[in-house]
Every structure is written in structure tokens, then in C-alpha cells.
Coordinates of C-alpha atoms in Angstrom, one line a residue:
X20 CA -13.3 -14.4 -20.9
X21 CA -13.3 -17.7 -19.1
X22 CA -9.5 -18.0 -19.3
X23 CA -9.1 -14.5 -17.9
X24 CA -11.4 -15.2 -14.9
X25 CA -10.1 -18.7 -14.2
X26 CA -6.6 -17.5 -13.5
X27 CA -8.1 -15.7 -10.4
X28 CA -10.3 -18.5 -9.1
X29 CA -8.1 -19.2 -6.1
X30 CA -8.2 -15.6 -5.0
X31 CA -11.9 -15.4 -5.6
X32 CA -12.5 -18.5 -3.6
X33 CA -10.4 -17.1 -0.7
X34 CA -12.4 -13.9 -0.8
X35 CA -15.6 -15.9 -0.8
X36 CA -14.5 -17.9 2.3
X37 CA -13.2 -14.8 4.1
X38 CA -16.4 -12.7 3.5
X39 CA -18.8 -15.6 4.2
X40 CA -16.9 -16.4 7.4
X41 CA -16.9 -12.8 8.5
X42 CA -20.7 -12.3 7.8
X43 CA -21.5 -15.6 9.6
X44 CA -19.5 -14.4 12.6
X45 CA -21.5 -11.2 12.6
X46 CA -24.7 -13.2 13.1
X47 CA -23.0 -14.8 16.1
X48 CA -22.0 -11.3 17.5
X49 CA -25.6 -10.3 17.2
X50 CA -26.7 -13.2 19.4
X51 CA -23.9 -13.1 21.9
X52 CA -23.4 -9.4 22.3
X53 CA -26.6 -7.8 21.0
X54 CA -24.7 -5.6 18.5
X55 CA -25.4 -4.7 14.9
X56 CA -29.1 -4.6 15.4
X57 CA -29.3 -7.9 17.2
X58 CA -30.7 -9.1 20.5
X59 CA -28.4 -10.6 23.1
X60 CA -29.4 -14.1 23.9
X61 CA -28.9 -16.2 27.0
X62 CA -25.6 -18.0 26.6
X63 CA -27.0 -21.3 27.8
X64 CA -29.9 -21.5 25.4
X65 CA -30.4 -22.8 21.9
X66 CA -29.9 -19.4 20.4
X67 CA -26.9 -18.8 22.6
X68 CA -25.4 -22.1 21.3
X69 CA -26.1 -20.9 17.8
X70 CA -24.3 -17.7 18.5
X71 CA -21.3 -19.6 19.7
X72 CA -21.2 -21.8 16.6
X73 CA -21.7 -18.8 14.4
X74 CA -19.0 -16.7 16.1
X75 CA -16.4 -19.4 16.4
X76 CA -17.2 -21.1 13.2
X77 CA -17.3 -17.9 11.2
X78 CA -14.0 -16.7 12.6
X79 CA -12.3 -20.1 11.9
X80 CA -13.7 -20.1 8.3
X81 CA -12.6 -16.5 7.8
X82 CA -9.0 -17.1 8.8
X83 CA -9.0 -20.6 7.3
X84 CA -8.1 -22.6 10.4
X85 CA -9.6 -26.1 10.8
X86 CA -11.7 -24.9 8.0
X87 CA -13.2 -28.3 7.0
X88 CA -14.5 -29.1 10.4
X89 CA -15.7 -25.5 11.1
X90 CA -17.5 -25.3 7.8
X91 CA -19.1 -28.8 8.3
X92 CA -20.4 -27.9 11.7
X93 CA -21.6 -24.5 10.5
X94 CA -23.4 -26.2 7.5
X95 CA -25.1 -28.5 9.9
X96 CA -26.2 -25.7 12.1
X97 CA -27.7 -23.9 9.2
X98 CA -29.6 -27.0 8.1
X99 CA -31.0 -27.3 11.7
X100 CA -31.8 -23.6 11.7
X101 CA -33.8 -23.9 8.5
X102 CA -35.9 -26.8 9.7
X103 CA -36.4 -25.5 13.3
X104 CA -36.9 -21.8 12.6
X105 CA -38.1 -21.4 9.1
X106 CA -39.8 -24.5 7.6
X107 CA -42.8 -24.2 9.9
X108 CA -42.8 -20.4 10.3
X109 CA -46.1 -18.7 10.6
X110 CA -47.4 -15.2 10.1
X111 CA -49.1 -13.0 12.8
X112 CA -52.4 -14.7 12.0
X113 CA -50.9 -18.2 12.5
X114 CA -51.0 -19.2 8.8
X115 CA -48.0 -21.1 7.5
X116 CA -45.7 -19.0 5.4
X117 CA -44.8 -21.8 3.0
X118 CA -42.3 -24.5 2.4
X119 CA -40.2 -22.6 0.0
X120 CA -37.2 -20.7 1.6
X121 CA -38.2 -17.5 -0.2
X122 CA -41.6 -17.7 1.5
X123 CA -40.5 -18.5 5.0
X124 CA -37.4 -16.2 5.0
X125 CA -35.0 -19.1 5.2
X126 CA -33.1 -18.5 2.0
X127 CA -30.0 -17.2 3.9
X128 CA -29.9 -20.3 6.1
X129 CA -30.1 -22.5 2.9
X130 CA -27.4 -20.5 1.1
X131 CA -25.1 -20.7 4.2
X132 CA -25.8 -24.4 4.6
X133 CA -24.7 -25.2 1.0
X134 CA -21.9 -22.7 0.9
X135 CA -20.3 -24.1 4.0
X136 CA -20.8 -27.6 2.8
X137 CA -18.9 -26.6 -0.4
X138 CA -16.1 -25.1 1.7
X139 CA -16.0 -28.2 3.9
X140 CA -15.4 -30.3 0.9
X141 CA -13.1 -27.9 -0.9
X142 CA -10.8 -26.9 2.0
X143 CA -9.4 -23.5 3.0
X144 CA -7.5 -22.7 -0.1
X145 CA -5.0 -19.9 -0.3
X146 CA -4.7 -17.0 2.2
X147 CA -5.5 -19.3 5.1
X148 CA -3.8 -20.6 8.2
X149 CA -4.4 -24.2 6.9
X150 CA -2.4 -23.5 3.8
X151 CA 0.6 -22.3 5.8
X152 CA 1.0 -25.7 7.6

């Protein structure tokens, strides 16, 4: 089974990079344009800057152009997002939701952070603009 799957690992990695980049860009589209159930944010605000990083970074990761840099910046943004928006999150009564990502709804930020760190260290792989040069 492992041999059968391992012959497709480069294609699977490319699919992972493309899908993750696209979904990350969608978060940026929510912030910048207020689409897909999102709220449009002021461009020159912290959330507006996050939207720019998510949109541009996600698209660069998706197409595999300057992938290492885009993924490293995106990973850093997700680390900052976790510690700024999730770690000290409270409920309606003001009680802390907890340190664990599953408690404070920060698991997506953590997964993106480590996924993009992995992509930054691994590179774009096949089906990318970086692989064509």
C-alpha cells in the first residue's frame, strides 16, 4: 500500500499546496471584499493587512510563485493571529475560553501556521510556477 501511495506523493503535495493556498486566499477575499459570508474590513487596519497577506500569500502559494517566501510570511501571520485573536479569547460573559486551540477556536490558525511552515521549508514542488524556472 505504501509503495502504491508513495508514487503519487508529488501530485498529492501539489494538490495540498493548491487547495491550501486557495482556501487561505478565500479568507483574504472575505476581509477585503466582504464575500463568502465575510465582513469587509477597512483596508488600512490590522484586519485589512491580514486580508492582503491572506489574499496575496494564498494566491502565490496556490500557483507556486515565490512559494517559500509567501508561505513563510503566511505562516508568521497565522502565528500572530493565534496569539492576538485566539489565545486570550473570551466568551460573552468574559470568561477565558482556554489555552488549547480547540477551546479558543484557533485550530485553523495553528494548522495553517504549521502547514505553511512546512511548505516554506519544502518548496513549491511540481505544478508550480517556481518549478518551471
